Amino acid sequence: MRIVLVGPPGAGKGTQAQYIAKHFSVPHVSTGDLFRGNIDRETDLGKQVKGLLSAGELVPDEITNAMVENRLAEEDARGGFLLDGFPRNLGQADWLGDLLAGQGTALDVVVELQVPQEEIVKRLSGRRTCRSCGEAAHVVFNPPKTPGVCDNCGGELYQRDDDREDKVQRRLEVYAEQTAPIVGYYREKGLLVEVPATGEVEAVTQRALAAIKDRAGN
């Protein structure tokens, strides 16, 4: 099974990707993990990424594409994979299609996790992180026993800059500009399934699995 998972920030892609990949016994391939792994191993690509990120610059598609190609060539991904965080734009989507076609394969399904914008803002702007241990909390969904204090270690909980409401709105704007167009791209190809991603995590997983199996005919 070859799956792409898309959706806005705060849609729960990382969590759902783990469950879906486990169900189909395919590797969960996250671009964030690829970046970190290449940087940690000090590969040529990793050194380039580290330099770009340190300079506050975006990683160009050709570097991201090369990392994805290397990962999909590994033994565990030859029979299938779940891509999370890739493709992010139409250029990457075209490139991925060409890569797979050259291998005599193709994507089976593209899953779009759908969450109303106001729910995303509530999810992300309510997140709090412990300065001491990194434990996560949420003022609505997982409130600490004492406001502002980490349940795990007693450290101070703070709101990351990226989780401020204005920054969340900007992240959603960037998603709408860059990544949302690939939803239409895959819809035209008949690959897209839309999955409402509100409610309990397990319920979302079951909806996603049912949609994938229906689309793939399994």
PDB file of C-alpha atoms in Angstrom:
ATOM      1  CA  MET A   1       0.000   0.000   0.000  1.00  0.00           C
ATOM      2  CA  ARG A   2       1.399   3.380  -1.058  1.00  0.00           C
ATOM      3  CA  ILE A   3      -0.275   6.200   0.836  1.00  0.00           C
ATOM      4  CA  VAL A   4       0.128   9.970   1.074  1.00  0.00           C
ATOM      5  CA  LEU A   5      -1.361  11.733   4.109  1.00  0.00           C
ATOM      6  CA  VAL A   6      -2.185  15.443   3.837  1.00  0.00           C
ATOM      7  CA  GLY A   7      -3.943  17.976   6.018  1.00  0.00           C
ATOM      8  CA  PRO A   8      -3.423  21.332   7.709  1.00  0.00           C
ATOM      9  CA  PRO A   9      -1.241  21.920  10.772  1.00  0.00           C
ATOM     10  CA  GLY A  10      -3.015  20.566  13.834  1.00  0.00           C
ATOM     11  CA  ALA A  11      -4.997  17.930  11.926  1.00  0.00           C
ATOM     12  CA  GLY A  12      -3.241  15.102  13.758  1.00  0.00           C
ATOM     13  CA  LYS A  13      -1.256  13.785  10.786  1.00  0.00           C
ATOM     14  CA  GLY A  14       1.645  12.451  12.846  1.00  0.00           C
ATOM     15  CA  THR A  15      -0.605  10.471  15.176  1.00  0.00           C
ATOM     16  CA  GLN A  16      -2.807   9.081  12.413  1.00  0.00           C
ATOM     17  CA  ALA A  17       0.200   8.270  10.241  1.00  0.00           C
ATOM     18  CA  GLN A  18       1.617   5.992  12.938  1.00  0.00           C
ATOM     19  CA  TYR A  19      -1.628   4.044  13.352  1.00  0.00           C
ATOM     20  CA  ILE A  20      -2.347   3.748   9.626  1.00  0.00           C
ATOM     21  CA  ALA A  21       1.219   2.699   8.777  1.00  0.00           C
ATOM     22  CA  LYS A  22       1.159   0.062  11.511  1.00  0.00           C
ATOM     23  CA  HIS A  23      -2.167  -1.320  10.257  1.00  0.00           C
ATOM     24  CA  PHE A  24      -0.825  -1.816   6.735  1.00  0.00           C
ATOM     25  CA  SER A  25       2.675  -2.869   7.906  1.00  0.00           C
ATOM     26  CA  VAL A  26       4.413  -0.136   5.923  1.00  0.00           C
ATOM     27  CA  PRO A  27       7.001   2.405   7.118  1.00  0.00           C
ATOM     28  CA  HIS A  28       5.847   5.854   8.229  1.00  0.00           C
ATOM     29  CA  VAL A  29       8.039   8.236   6.221  1.00  0.00           C
ATOM     30  CA  SER A  30       8.020  11.748   7.677  1.00  0.00           C
ATOM     31  CA  THR A  31      10.016  14.538   6.057  1.00  0.00           C
ATOM     32  CA  GLY A  32      10.731  15.951   9.514  1.00  0.00           C
ATOM     33  CA  ASP A  33      12.263  12.624  10.557  1.00  0.00           C
ATOM     34  CA  LEU A  34      14.232  12.477   7.301  1.00  0.00           C
ATOM     35  CA  PHE A  35      15.684  15.936   7.933  1.00  0.00           C
ATOM     36  CA  ARG A  36      16.630  15.088  11.520  1.00  0.00           C
ATOM     37  CA  GLY A  37      18.038  11.680  10.570  1.00  0.00           C
ATOM     38  CA  ASN A  38      20.235  13.055   7.794  1.00  0.00           C
ATOM     39  CA  ILE A  39      21.451  15.890  10.023  1.00  0.00           C
ATOM     40  CA  ASP A  40      22.253  13.479  12.875  1.00  0.00           C
ATOM     41  CA  ARG A  41      24.116  11.097  10.540  1.00  0.00           C
ATOM     42  CA  GLU A  42      25.920  14.054   8.959  1.00  0.00           C
ATOM     43  CA  THR A  43      25.137  12.931   5.411  1.00  0.00           C
ATOM     44  CA  ASP A  44      25.908  15.298   2.540  1.00  0.00           C
ATOM     45  CA  LEU A  45      22.208  16.133   2.282  1.00  0.00           C
ATOM     46  CA  GLY A  46      21.982  16.557   6.042  1.00  0.00           C
ATOM     47  CA  LYS A  47      24.859  19.039   6.069  1.00  0.00           C
ATOM     48  CA  GLN A  48      23.131  21.065   3.359  1.00  0.00           C
ATOM     49  CA  VAL A  49      19.843  21.063   5.275  1.00  0.00           C
ATOM     50  CA  LYS A  50      21.536  22.045   8.535  1.00  0.00           C
ATOM     51  CA  GLY A  51      23.236  24.982   6.855  1.00  0.00           C
ATOM     52  CA  LEU A  52      20.015  26.181   5.257  1.00  0.00           C
ATOM     53  CA  LEU A  53      17.977  25.882   8.445  1.00  0.00           C
ATOM     54  CA  SER A  54      20.680  27.618  10.485  1.00  0.00           C
ATOM     55  CA  ALA A  55      20.516  30.506   8.018  1.00  0.00           C
ATOM     56  CA  GLY A  56      16.727  30.615   8.312  1.00  0.00           C
ATOM     57  CA  GLU A  57      16.275  29.557   4.700  1.00  0.00           C
ATOM     58  CA  LEU A  58      13.816  27.087   3.180  1.00  0.00           C
ATOM     59  CA  VAL A  59      15.043  23.673   2.068  1.00  0.00           C
ATOM     60  CA  PRO A  60      14.721  23.520  -1.755  1.00  0.00           C
ATOM     61  CA  ASP A  61      12.629  20.788  -3.338  1.00  0.00           C
ATOM     62  CA  GLU A  62      15.591  19.022  -4.923  1.00  0.00           C
ATOM     63  CA  ILE A  63      17.133  18.306  -1.503  1.00  0.00           C
ATOM     64  CA  THR A  64      13.852  17.138   0.030  1.00  0.00           C
ATOM     65  CA  ASN A  65      13.126  15.038  -3.063  1.00  0.00           C
ATOM     66  CA  ALA A  66      16.547  13.395  -2.862  1.00  0.00           C
ATOM     67  CA  MET A  67      15.993  12.455   0.777  1.00  0.00           C
ATOM     68  CA  VAL A  68      12.586  10.981  -0.040  1.00  0.00           C
ATOM     69  CA  GLU A  69      13.991   9.041  -3.006  1.00  0.00           C
ATOM     70  CA  ASN A  70      16.770   7.582  -0.850  1.00  0.00           C
ATOM     71  CA  ARG A  71      14.291   6.565   1.855  1.00  0.00           C
ATOM     72  CA  LEU A  72      11.824   4.954  -0.548  1.00  0.00           C
ATOM     73  CA  ALA A  73      14.679   2.923  -2.061  1.00  0.00           C
ATOM     74  CA  GLU A  74      15.287   1.192   1.283  1.00  0.00           C
ATOM     75  CA  GLU A  75      14.181  -2.424   1.606  1.00  0.00           C
ATOM     76  CA  ASP A  76      11.297  -1.842   4.016  1.00  0.00           C
ATOM     77  CA  ALA A  77       9.657   0.738   1.713  1.00  0.00           C
ATOM     78  CA  ARG A  78       9.788  -1.224  -1.530  1.00  0.00           C
ATOM     79  CA  GLY A  79       6.451  -2.908  -0.884  1.00  0.00           C
ATOM     80  CA  GLY A  80       4.709   0.247   0.286  1.00  0.00           C
ATOM     81  CA  PHE A  81       4.935   3.306   2.516  1.00  0.00           C
ATOM     82  CA  LEU A  82       3.004   6.124   4.126  1.00  0.00           C
ATOM     83  CA  LEU A  83       4.305   9.603   3.306  1.00  0.00           C
ATOM     84  CA  ASP A  84       3.594  12.271   5.939  1.00  0.00           C
ATOM     85  CA  GLY A  85       4.575  15.854   5.125  1.00  0.00           C
ATOM     86  CA  PHE A  86       5.366  15.114   1.490  1.00  0.00           C
ATOM     87  CA  PRO A  87       4.517  16.237  -1.131  1.00  0.00           C
ATOM     88  CA  ARG A  88       4.021  19.813   0.071  1.00  0.00           C
ATOM     89  CA  ASN A  89       3.494  21.438  -3.314  1.00  0.00           C
ATOM     90  CA  LEU A  90       2.520  20.618  -6.896  1.00  0.00           C
ATOM     91  CA  GLY A  91       6.130  20.355  -8.042  1.00  0.00           C
ATOM     92  CA  GLN A  92       6.851  17.678  -5.449  1.00  0.00           C
ATOM     93  CA  ALA A  93       3.602  15.890  -6.323  1.00  0.00           C
ATOM     94  CA  ASP A  94       4.599  15.731 -10.004  1.00  0.00           C
ATOM     95  CA  TRP A  95       8.088  14.566  -9.070  1.00  0.00           C
ATOM     96  CA  LEU A  96       6.740  11.780  -6.834  1.00  0.00           C
ATOM     97  CA  GLY A  97       4.412  10.563  -9.570  1.00  0.00           C
ATOM     98  CA  ASP A  98       7.301  10.425 -12.037  1.00  0.00           C
ATOM     99  CA  LEU A  99       9.543   8.619  -9.534  1.00  0.00           C
ATOM    100  CA  LEU A 100       6.970   5.908  -8.877  1.00  0.00           C
ATOM    101  CA  ALA A 101       6.063   5.576 -12.559  1.00  0.00           C
ATOM    102  CA  GLY A 102       9.732   4.990 -13.322  1.00  0.00           C
ATOM    103  CA  GLN A 103       9.632   2.098 -10.850  1.00  0.00           C
ATOM    104  CA  GLY A 104       6.472   0.671 -12.398  1.00  0.00           C
ATOM    105  CA  THR A 105       4.327   1.602  -9.388  1.00  0.00           C
ATOM    106  CA  ALA A 106       1.944   4.375  -8.349  1.00  0.00           C
ATOM    107  CA  LEU A 107       0.182   5.774  -5.309  1.00  0.00           C
ATOM    108  CA  ASP A 108      -2.825   3.797  -4.102  1.00  0.00           C
ATOM    109  CA  VAL A 109      -4.552   6.544  -2.154  1.00  0.00           C
ATOM    110  CA  VAL A 110      -4.158  10.084  -0.803  1.00  0.00           C
ATOM    111  CA  VAL A 111      -5.862  10.735   2.537  1.00  0.00           C
ATOM    112  CA  GLU A 112      -6.890  14.292   3.404  1.00  0.00           C
ATOM    113  CA  LEU A 113      -7.568  14.865   7.107  1.00  0.00           C
ATOM    114  CA  GLN A 114     -10.207  17.588   7.320  1.00  0.00           C
ATOM    115  CA  VAL A 115     -10.572  19.825  10.378  1.00  0.00           C
ATOM    116  CA  PRO A 116     -12.505  23.135  10.580  1.00  0.00           C
ATOM    117  CA  GLN A 117     -10.181  26.131  10.867  1.00  0.00           C
ATOM    118  CA  GLU A 118     -11.604  27.270  14.202  1.00  0.00           C
ATOM    119  CA  GLU A 119     -10.914  23.805  15.637  1.00  0.00           C
ATOM    120  CA  ILE A 120      -7.312  23.914  14.417  1.00  0.00           C
ATOM    121  CA  VAL A 121      -6.772  27.318  16.022  1.00  0.00           C
ATOM    122  CA  LYS A 122      -8.203  25.985  19.294  1.00  0.00           C
ATOM    123  CA  ARG A 123      -6.036  22.866  19.137  1.00  0.00           C
ATOM    124  CA  LEU A 124      -2.767  24.645  18.403  1.00  0.00           C
ATOM    125  CA  SER A 125      -3.138  27.891  20.348  1.00  0.00           C
ATOM    126  CA  GLY A 126      -4.110  25.929  23.466  1.00  0.00           C
ATOM    127  CA  ARG A 127      -0.938  23.859  23.497  1.00  0.00           C
ATOM    128  CA  ARG A 128       1.541  24.379  26.312  1.00  0.00           C
ATOM    129  CA  THR A 129       5.043  22.947  26.685  1.00  0.00           C
ATOM    130  CA  CYS A 130       7.145  22.416  29.807  1.00  0.00           C
ATOM    131  CA  ARG A 131      10.369  24.442  29.813  1.00  0.00           C
ATOM    132  CA  SER A 132      12.100  21.776  31.913  1.00  0.00           C
ATOM    133  CA  CYS A 133      11.112  18.367  30.526  1.00  0.00           C
ATOM    134  CA  GLY A 134       9.307  19.165  27.264  1.00  0.00           C
ATOM    135  CA  GLU A 135       6.070  17.485  28.369  1.00  0.00           C
ATOM    136  CA  ALA A 136       3.014  18.700  26.440  1.00  0.00           C
ATOM    137  CA  ALA A 137      -0.289  19.880  27.888  1.00  0.00           C
ATOM    138  CA  HIS A 138      -3.378  21.631  26.537  1.00  0.00           C
ATOM    139  CA  VAL A 139      -5.493  24.225  28.298  1.00  0.00           C
ATOM    140  CA  VAL A 140      -8.718  22.630  26.955  1.00  0.00           C
ATOM    141  CA  PHE A 141      -8.058  19.005  25.991  1.00  0.00           C
ATOM    142  CA  ASN A 142      -5.364  18.033  28.513  1.00  0.00           C
ATOM    143  CA  PRO A 143      -5.235  20.715  31.216  1.00  0.00           C
ATOM    144  CA  PRO A 144      -2.577  20.490  33.931  1.00  0.00           C
ATOM    145  CA  LYS A 145      -3.738  19.934  37.509  1.00  0.00           C
ATOM    146  CA  THR A 146      -2.319  23.354  38.400  1.00  0.00           C
ATOM    147  CA  PRO A 147      -2.537  26.039  35.688  1.00  0.00           C
ATOM    148  CA  GLY A 148       0.888  26.829  34.255  1.00  0.00           C
ATOM    149  CA  VAL A 149       2.610  23.959  36.077  1.00  0.00           C
ATOM    150  CA  CYS A 150       3.788  20.714  34.464  1.00  0.00           C
ATOM    151  CA  ASP A 151       2.149  17.590  35.906  1.00  0.00           C
ATOM    152  CA  ASN A 152       5.267  15.571  35.080  1.00  0.00           C
ATOM    153  CA  CYS A 153       8.042  17.574  36.749  1.00  0.00           C
ATOM    154  CA  GLY A 154       6.538  20.745  38.222  1.00  0.00           C
ATOM    155  CA  GLY A 155       8.272  22.931  35.652  1.00  0.00           C
ATOM    156  CA  GLU A 156       6.800  26.026  34.020  1.00  0.00           C
ATOM    157  CA  LEU A 157       4.391  25.515  31.116  1.00  0.00           C
ATOM    158  CA  TYR A 158       4.661  28.077  28.342  1.00  0.00           C
ATOM    159  CA  GLN A 159       3.153  28.751  24.923  1.00  0.00           C
ATOM    160  CA  ARG A 160       5.605  28.249  22.068  1.00  0.00           C
ATOM    161  CA  ASP A 161       5.874  31.155  19.669  1.00  0.00           C
ATOM    162  CA  ASP A 162       4.592  28.943  16.819  1.00  0.00           C
ATOM    163  CA  ASP A 163       1.437  28.202  18.829  1.00  0.00           C
ATOM    164  CA  ARG A 164       0.358  31.832  19.267  1.00  0.00           C
ATOM    165  CA  GLU A 165      -2.941  32.457  17.517  1.00  0.00           C
ATOM    166  CA  ASP A 166      -1.496  34.912  14.991  1.00  0.00           C
ATOM    167  CA  LYS A 167       1.269  32.454  14.094  1.00  0.00           C
ATOM    168  CA  VAL A 168      -1.275  29.629  13.766  1.00  0.00           C
ATOM    169  CA  GLN A 169      -3.316  31.748  11.364  1.00  0.00           C
ATOM    170  CA  ARG A 170      -0.190  32.424   9.313  1.00  0.00           C
ATOM    171  CA  ARG A 171       0.679  28.703   9.187  1.00  0.00           C
ATOM    172  CA  LEU A 172      -2.820  28.008   7.893  1.00  0.00           C
ATOM    173  CA  GLU A 173      -2.394  30.694   5.229  1.00  0.00           C
ATOM    174  CA  VAL A 174       0.879  29.114   4.090  1.00  0.00           C
ATOM    175  CA  TYR A 175      -0.815  25.712   3.953  1.00  0.00           C
ATOM    176  CA  ALA A 176      -3.660  27.137   1.856  1.00  0.00           C
ATOM    177  CA  GLU A 177      -1.187  28.731  -0.552  1.00  0.00           C
ATOM    178  CA  GLN A 178       1.317  25.901  -0.933  1.00  0.00           C
ATOM    179  CA  THR A 179      -0.102  22.549   0.112  1.00  0.00           C
ATOM    180  CA  ALA A 180      -3.884  22.745  -0.290  1.00  0.00           C
ATOM    181  CA  PRO A 181      -3.597  22.831  -4.131  1.00  0.00           C
ATOM    182  CA  ILE A 182      -2.300  19.244  -4.128  1.00  0.00           C
ATOM    183  CA  VAL A 183      -5.688  18.170  -2.749  1.00  0.00           C
ATOM    184  CA  GLY A 184      -7.292  19.242  -6.022  1.00  0.00           C
ATOM    185  CA  TYR A 185      -4.424  17.673  -7.971  1.00  0.00           C
ATOM    186  CA  TYR A 186      -5.010  14.260  -6.402  1.00  0.00           C
ATOM    187  CA  ARG A 187      -8.793  14.627  -6.552  1.00  0.00           C
ATOM    188  CA  GLU A 188      -8.540  15.021 -10.327  1.00  0.00           C
ATOM    189  CA  LYS A 189      -6.490  11.822 -10.463  1.00  0.00           C
ATOM    190  CA  GLY A 190      -9.168   9.953  -8.506  1.00  0.00           C
ATOM    191  CA  LEU A 191      -6.799   9.183  -5.636  1.00  0.00           C
ATOM    192  CA  LEU A 192      -8.219  11.431  -2.911  1.00  0.00           C
ATOM    193  CA  VAL A 193     -10.305  10.299   0.050  1.00  0.00           C
ATOM    194  CA  GLU A 194     -11.557  12.879   2.545  1.00  0.00           C
ATOM    195  CA  VAL A 195     -11.633  11.951   6.226  1.00  0.00           C
ATOM    196  CA  PRO A 196     -13.223  14.154   8.918  1.00  0.00           C
ATOM    197  CA  ALA A 197     -10.532  14.369  11.609  1.00  0.00           C
ATOM    198  CA  THR A 198     -12.507  15.651  14.593  1.00  0.00           C
ATOM    199  CA  GLY A 199     -13.477  13.522  17.583  1.00  0.00           C
ATOM    200  CA  GLU A 200     -11.599  10.713  19.305  1.00  0.00           C
ATOM    201  CA  VAL A 201      -8.275   9.642  17.797  1.00  0.00           C
ATOM    202  CA  GLU A 202      -9.383   6.017  17.419  1.00  0.00           C
ATOM    203  CA  ALA A 203     -12.594   7.033  15.647  1.00  0.00           C
ATOM    204  CA  VAL A 204     -10.607   9.126  13.154  1.00  0.00           C
ATOM    205  CA  THR A 205      -8.263   6.177  12.555  1.00  0.00           C
ATOM    206  CA  GLN A 206     -11.178   3.847  11.852  1.00  0.00           C
ATOM    207  CA  ARG A 207     -12.704   6.347   9.411  1.00  0.00           C
ATOM    208  CA  ALA A 208      -9.370   6.683   7.641  1.00  0.00           C
ATOM    209  CA  LEU A 209      -8.809   2.925   7.401  1.00  0.00           C
ATOM    210  CA  ALA A 210     -12.317   2.359   6.055  1.00  0.00           C
ATOM    211  CA  ALA A 211     -11.849   5.082   3.421  1.00  0.00           C
ATOM    212  CA  ILE A 212      -8.455   3.713   2.367  1.00  0.00           C
ATOM    213  CA  LYS A 213      -9.732   0.159   2.038  1.00  0.00           C
ATOM    214  CA  ASP A 214     -12.779   1.324   0.104  1.00  0.00           C
ATOM    215  CA  ARG A 215     -10.650   3.363  -2.313  1.00  0.00           C
ATOM    216  CA  ALA A 216      -8.053   0.610  -2.751  1.00  0.00           C
ATOM    217  CA  GLY A 217     -10.668  -2.121  -3.061  1.00  0.00           C
ATOM    218  CA  ASN A 218      -9.278  -4.097  -0.114  1.00  0.00           C
TER     219      ASN A 218
END
